[in-house]
Short mmCIF file of C-alpha atoms and ligand atoms in Angstrom, two decimals:
data_model
loop_
_atom_site.label_atom_id
_atom_site.label_comp_id
_atom_site.label_asym_id
_atom_site.label_seq_id
_atom_site.Cartn_x
_atom_site.Cartn_y
_atom_site.Cartn_z
CA MET A 1 21.65 77.99 0.39
CA GLY A 2 18.63 78.03 2.45
CA GLN A 3 17.06 74.89 3.58
CA THR A 4 14.23 75.14 1.22
CA ALA A 5 16.20 75.66 -1.90
CA THR A 6 18.32 72.57 -0.55
CA ALA A 7 15.44 70.37 -0.23
CA LEU A 8 14.27 71.66 -3.55
CA LEU A 9 17.19 70.86 -5.20
CA GLU A 10 17.46 67.22 -3.64
CA GLY A 11 13.99 66.55 -4.39
CA ARG A 12 15.01 67.46 -7.97
CA GLU A 13 18.05 65.20 -8.31
CA ALA A 14 15.99 62.53 -6.69
CA LEU A 15 13.24 62.96 -9.50
CA ALA A 16 16.03 62.80 -12.04
CA GLY A 17 17.34 59.52 -10.37
CA LEU A 18 13.91 58.38 -10.99
CA ASP A 19 13.84 58.66 -14.52
CA ARG A 20 17.00 57.34 -15.21
CA PRO A 21 16.66 54.03 -17.27
CA ILE A 22 18.15 50.63 -17.30
CA LEU A 23 20.48 50.08 -20.29
CA VAL A 24 20.16 46.49 -21.73
CA PHE A 25 22.77 45.56 -24.33
CA ASP A 26 23.25 42.81 -26.88
CA SER A 27 24.72 42.02 -30.07
CA GLY A 28 21.15 41.28 -31.54
CA ILE A 29 17.69 40.46 -30.28
CA GLY A 30 18.78 37.78 -27.88
CA GLY A 31 19.07 40.03 -24.95
CA LEU A 32 15.35 40.31 -25.22
CA THR A 33 15.27 37.13 -22.90
CA VAL A 34 16.82 39.18 -20.18
CA LEU A 35 14.78 42.20 -20.80
CA ARG A 36 12.03 40.27 -20.33
CA GLU A 37 12.74 39.16 -16.95
CA ALA A 38 13.91 42.28 -15.93
CA ARG A 39 10.57 44.08 -16.58
CA VAL A 40 8.86 41.44 -14.66
CA LEU A 41 11.09 42.17 -11.44
CA MET A 42 11.42 46.17 -12.06
CA PRO A 43 7.97 47.29 -13.62
CA ASP A 44 8.68 50.52 -12.48
CA ARG A 45 11.76 51.05 -14.39
CA ARG A 46 12.29 52.59 -17.88
CA PHE A 47 14.31 50.32 -20.23
CA VAL A 48 16.48 51.36 -23.08
CA TYR A 49 17.34 48.30 -25.15
CA ILE A 50 20.55 48.24 -27.35
CA ALA A 51 21.38 45.84 -29.95
CA ASP A 52 24.68 45.97 -31.81
CA ASP A 53 23.19 44.51 -34.99
CA ALA A 54 26.01 46.33 -37.16
CA GLY A 55 28.12 44.01 -35.21
CA PHE A 56 26.34 40.82 -35.20
CA PRO A 57 27.35 37.89 -34.66
CA TYR A 58 29.63 38.60 -32.08
CA GLY A 59 30.53 34.76 -31.52
CA VAL A 60 32.94 34.76 -34.61
CA TRP A 61 34.89 38.19 -33.76
CA ASP A 62 38.64 38.75 -33.09
CA GLU A 63 38.72 39.39 -29.12
CA GLU A 64 40.53 42.63 -29.29
CA ALA A 65 38.69 44.26 -31.92
CA LEU A 66 35.33 43.34 -30.21
CA THR A 67 36.77 44.52 -27.11
CA ARG A 68 37.60 48.05 -28.78
CA ARG A 69 34.49 48.15 -30.69
CA ILE A 70 32.18 47.77 -27.29
CA VAL A 71 34.20 49.67 -25.14
CA THR A 72 33.77 52.77 -27.77
CA LEU A 73 30.14 52.10 -28.29
CA PHE A 74 29.46 52.24 -24.70
CA GLY A 75 31.28 56.17 -24.46
CA GLY A 76 28.31 57.05 -26.64
CA PHE A 77 25.48 54.90 -24.97
CA LEU A 78 26.26 56.31 -21.50
CA ALA A 79 26.68 59.85 -22.56
CA ARG A 80 23.22 59.72 -24.72
CA HIS A 81 21.13 57.85 -22.15
CA ASP A 82 22.76 58.25 -18.65
CA PRO A 83 21.24 54.93 -17.32
CA GLU A 84 21.43 54.02 -13.71
CA ILE A 85 22.79 50.70 -14.23
CA ALA A 86 23.70 48.83 -17.52
CA VAL A 87 23.16 45.23 -17.93
CA ILE A 88 25.31 43.32 -20.76
CA ALA A 89 22.98 40.89 -22.02
CA CYS A 90 25.18 38.75 -23.94
CA ASN A 91 27.67 35.99 -22.88
CA THR A 92 30.07 36.80 -25.68
CA ALA A 93 30.68 40.23 -24.78
CA SER A 94 30.30 39.75 -20.84
CA THR A 95 32.81 37.14 -20.61
CA LEU A 96 35.23 39.40 -22.76
CA VAL A 97 34.89 43.01 -21.74
CA LEU A 98 33.01 43.45 -18.48
CA ASP A 99 36.53 44.51 -16.64
CA ASP A 100 37.20 46.78 -19.57
CA LEU A 101 34.04 48.56 -19.47
CA ARG A 102 34.27 48.91 -15.80
CA ARG A 103 37.41 50.34 -15.95
CA ALA A 104 36.56 52.70 -18.55
CA TYR A 105 33.29 53.88 -17.20
CA PRO A 106 33.79 53.51 -13.23
CA ALA A 107 30.64 55.64 -12.38
CA THR A 108 28.16 53.07 -14.21
CA PRO A 109 27.36 49.78 -12.36
CA PHE A 110 27.51 47.04 -15.08
CA VAL A 111 25.79 43.92 -14.51
CA GLY A 112 27.35 40.88 -17.05
CA THR A 113 25.81 37.61 -18.32
CA VAL A 114 28.28 34.61 -17.84
CA PRO A 115 27.70 30.92 -18.25
CA ALA A 116 25.50 29.66 -15.48
CA ILE A 117 28.43 26.91 -14.87
CA LYS A 118 28.34 27.37 -11.00
CA PRO A 119 24.46 26.55 -10.59
CA ALA A 120 24.62 23.75 -13.19
CA ALA A 121 27.79 22.26 -11.29
CA GLU A 122 25.71 22.61 -7.86
CA ARG A 123 22.50 20.88 -9.41
CA THR A 124 23.70 18.03 -11.38
CA ARG A 125 23.15 14.32 -10.36
CA SER A 126 25.14 12.93 -13.33
CA ARG A 127 28.36 15.39 -13.30
CA LEU A 128 27.88 15.37 -16.77
CA VAL A 129 27.10 19.28 -17.79
CA SER A 130 27.17 20.81 -21.23
CA VAL A 131 27.49 24.61 -21.86
CA LEU A 132 25.81 25.67 -25.48
CA ALA A 133 27.41 28.94 -26.40
CA THR A 134 28.87 30.69 -29.17
CA PRO A 135 32.46 30.02 -30.51
CA GLY A 136 33.54 33.28 -28.78
CA THR A 137 32.22 32.42 -25.40
CA VAL A 138 33.42 28.62 -25.23
CA LYS A 139 37.33 30.17 -25.99
CA ARG A 140 37.35 32.60 -23.25
CA ALA A 141 39.70 32.50 -20.27
CA TYR A 142 36.83 33.59 -18.38
CA THR A 143 34.58 30.51 -18.85
CA ARG A 144 37.77 28.00 -18.52
CA ASP A 145 38.23 29.99 -15.03
CA LEU A 146 34.54 29.41 -13.95
CA ILE A 147 34.88 25.78 -14.66
CA GLN A 148 38.21 25.65 -12.79
CA SER A 149 36.60 27.52 -9.90
CA PHE A 150 33.12 25.74 -9.57
CA ALA A 151 32.97 22.54 -11.45
CA THR A 152 36.02 20.65 -11.38
CA GLN A 153 33.87 17.78 -10.02
CA CYS A 154 32.23 17.62 -13.11
CA HIS A 155 32.75 16.84 -16.78
CA VAL A 156 31.81 19.96 -18.54
CA ARG A 157 31.41 19.85 -22.34
CA LEU A 158 31.66 23.18 -23.90
CA VAL A 159 29.64 23.57 -27.14
CA GLY A 160 30.35 26.52 -29.40
CA SER A 161 27.77 26.75 -32.21
CA GLU A 162 28.75 28.87 -35.25
CA ASN A 163 25.29 28.95 -36.39
CA LEU A 164 22.76 29.00 -33.63
CA ALA A 165 22.73 32.46 -32.66
CA ARG A 166 21.40 33.11 -36.37
CA LEU A 167 19.02 30.47 -36.28
CA ALA A 168 17.61 31.70 -33.04
CA GLU A 169 17.20 35.26 -34.58
CA ALA A 170 15.21 33.87 -37.57
CA HIS A 171 13.37 32.01 -35.21
CA ILE A 172 12.35 35.09 -32.72
CA ARG A 173 11.53 36.67 -35.78
CA GLY A 174 8.96 34.29 -36.96
CA ASP A 175 10.67 32.43 -39.87
CA GLU A 176 10.67 28.78 -40.61
CA VAL A 177 13.80 27.19 -38.98
CA ASP A 178 14.75 23.65 -40.20
CA ASP A 179 14.58 21.25 -37.30
CA GLU A 180 17.47 19.04 -38.62
CA ALA A 181 19.83 22.23 -38.70
CA VAL A 182 19.02 22.82 -34.86
CA ALA A 183 19.42 19.33 -34.12
CA LYS A 184 22.78 19.20 -35.43
CA GLU A 185 23.69 22.15 -33.47
CA ILE A 186 22.51 20.77 -30.02
CA ALA A 187 23.70 17.22 -30.70
CA PRO A 188 27.20 17.47 -29.24
CA CYS A 189 25.76 18.39 -25.88
CA PHE A 190 24.60 15.09 -25.25
CA ILE A 191 27.01 12.62 -23.83
CA GLU A 192 26.09 9.10 -22.59
CA THR A 193 28.93 7.14 -20.60
CA LYS A 194 28.71 3.83 -18.43
CA GLU A 195 28.04 6.04 -15.46
CA GLY A 196 25.25 8.32 -16.83
CA ARG A 197 24.34 10.60 -19.14
CA THR A 198 24.25 14.79 -19.53
CA ASP A 199 21.49 16.20 -17.49
CA ILE A 200 21.86 19.67 -17.70
CA VAL A 201 22.50 22.08 -20.64
CA VAL A 202 23.31 25.62 -19.81
CA LEU A 203 22.00 28.02 -22.07
CA ALA A 204 25.15 30.22 -22.36
CA CYS A 205 23.85 32.59 -25.04
CA THR A 206 20.96 34.78 -24.63
CA HIS A 207 19.64 34.02 -27.85
CA TYR A 208 18.89 30.40 -26.95
CA PRO A 209 16.47 30.58 -24.37
CA PHE A 210 13.92 31.89 -27.11
CA MET A 211 14.42 28.32 -28.71
CA ALA A 212 14.23 26.38 -25.23
CA ASN A 213 10.87 24.66 -26.58
CA VAL A 214 12.36 23.64 -29.67
CA PHE A 215 15.44 22.20 -27.85
CA ARG A 216 13.14 20.29 -25.52
CA ARG A 217 11.27 18.74 -28.83
CA LEU A 218 14.59 17.67 -30.45
CA ALA A 219 16.72 16.62 -27.48
CA PRO A 220 17.38 12.91 -27.58
CA TRP A 221 16.51 12.70 -23.96
CA PRO A 222 14.91 15.12 -21.40
CA VAL A 223 17.68 17.70 -19.62
CA ASP A 224 17.33 20.86 -17.58
CA TRP A 225 18.03 23.73 -19.91
CA LEU A 226 19.41 26.51 -17.68
CA ASP A 227 18.60 29.86 -18.44
CA PRO A 228 20.02 32.60 -16.29
CA ALA A 229 18.01 35.66 -17.18
CA GLU A 230 15.98 35.80 -13.80
CA ALA A 231 19.19 35.69 -11.83
CA ILE A 232 20.60 38.58 -13.87
CA ALA A 233 17.44 40.56 -13.46
CA ARG A 234 17.37 39.82 -9.51
CA ARG A 235 21.19 40.90 -9.53
CA ALA A 236 20.46 44.45 -11.69
CA ARG A 237 17.50 45.03 -9.31
CA SER A 238 19.79 44.49 -6.30
CA LEU A 239 21.85 47.27 -7.50
CA LEU A 240 19.35 50.03 -8.02
CA SER A 241 19.50 52.70 -5.41
CA SER A 242 16.36 54.35 -6.20
CA SER A 243 12.79 53.21 -7.05
CA GLY A 244 11.44 53.73 -10.45
CA ALA A 245 8.87 56.65 -12.07
CA GLN A 246 6.33 54.06 -13.28
CA PRO A 247 7.08 54.50 -17.10
CA GLU A 248 4.13 55.10 -19.76
CA HIS A 249 3.28 52.64 -22.22
CA GLY A 250 5.86 53.25 -25.09
CA ASP A 251 8.50 54.73 -22.77
CA ASP A 252 10.93 51.86 -23.34
CA ILE A 253 12.93 52.18 -26.45
CA ALA A 254 15.00 49.84 -28.69
CA ILE A 255 17.87 51.10 -30.64
CA PHE A 256 19.90 49.38 -33.34
CA THR A 257 23.20 50.29 -34.32
CA SER A 258 22.80 49.54 -37.97
CA GLY A 259 19.98 52.37 -37.79
CA GLN A 260 17.96 49.87 -39.98
CA PRO A 261 16.30 46.93 -38.42
CA ASP A 262 14.16 44.95 -40.88
CA PHE A 263 10.29 44.98 -40.86
CA SER A 264 10.09 41.74 -38.84
CA THR A 265 12.60 42.99 -36.41
CA ARG A 266 10.52 46.17 -35.77
CA ARG A 267 7.23 44.17 -35.72
CA LEU A 268 9.12 42.05 -32.81
CA MET A 269 10.04 45.33 -31.13
CA GLN A 270 6.44 46.66 -31.11
CA GLY A 271 5.30 43.24 -29.66
CA PHE A 272 7.67 43.82 -26.84
CA GLY A 273 6.35 47.44 -26.35
CA LEU A 274 9.68 49.18 -27.61
CA ALA A 275 9.74 52.35 -29.31
CA GLN A 276 12.16 52.47 -31.97
CA GLY A 277 14.85 54.71 -30.71
CA ALA A 278 17.53 56.58 -32.75
CA VAL A 279 21.11 55.62 -32.89
N1 DGL B 1 23.56 36.84 -27.53
C1 DGL B 1 24.82 36.68 -27.48
C2 DGL B 1 25.23 35.88 -26.20
O1 DGL B 1 24.80 35.91 -25.31
C3 DGL B 1 25.72 36.34 -28.90
C4 DGL B 1 25.13 36.22 -30.09
C5 DGL B 1 26.26 36.59 -31.13
O2 DGL B 1 27.04 35.68 -31.60
O3 DGL B 1 26.26 37.66 -31.23
O4 DGL B 1 26.49 35.22 -26.15
#
């Protein structure tokens, strides 16, 4: 092949690379807390947001069945969207299937979202840290390993809430959420001993940062609510090999595995500048 043809081909490949989106995945609309940060750090990229709302909530799934479901779903997602990287914006999924996804799809770099136990252990003064997550995330071996590796000097309380992801979904959509119901879910995070009291609560479910203001208002005392979204976005940016192609307004899309997001969810997506994509 002549030099001009090779250069032309390389140019085309580079252009194709520019247009490869970043895929952001969650069980519902919680991953938008990560997408929000990712867009700030990577304004020149195109995003495909995928919510497996047909499987929501992930927190209560059996581990094997959930692993099978997510690995199978990704076969279709990757074939259809050919993302440059995939961000699993869900602690409940990441703490379970990251390794399986990487094994099944080695050509795609995966960025996970796992409980921010290490930064919490570095920052706490009282050494009383709580991890607010789904029931799935708190029972994962991955989460226990994080505590063993980075927080043995702390008392880490794991709080697996059955209801908070649903309450957060309702809150994000603009529905009225009962303060008492939320207060009940966050109450176990707050421990007081003779030596001190909880000073950091890790938001280990991507749905929860949307409720941080409500948590702050209802908390029995002020704590640092640790949201890892920005760190995840930074990690994602560090893995990109090309620069972006300046997406036009409306280029980013949201896909719901149910194929039928309700009216308030569709409005929310519009507010985020996400057009509805086909499943
Ligand atoms: N957003 C998900 C997470 O970060 C969980 C919500 C669910 O239970 O599906 O863990």
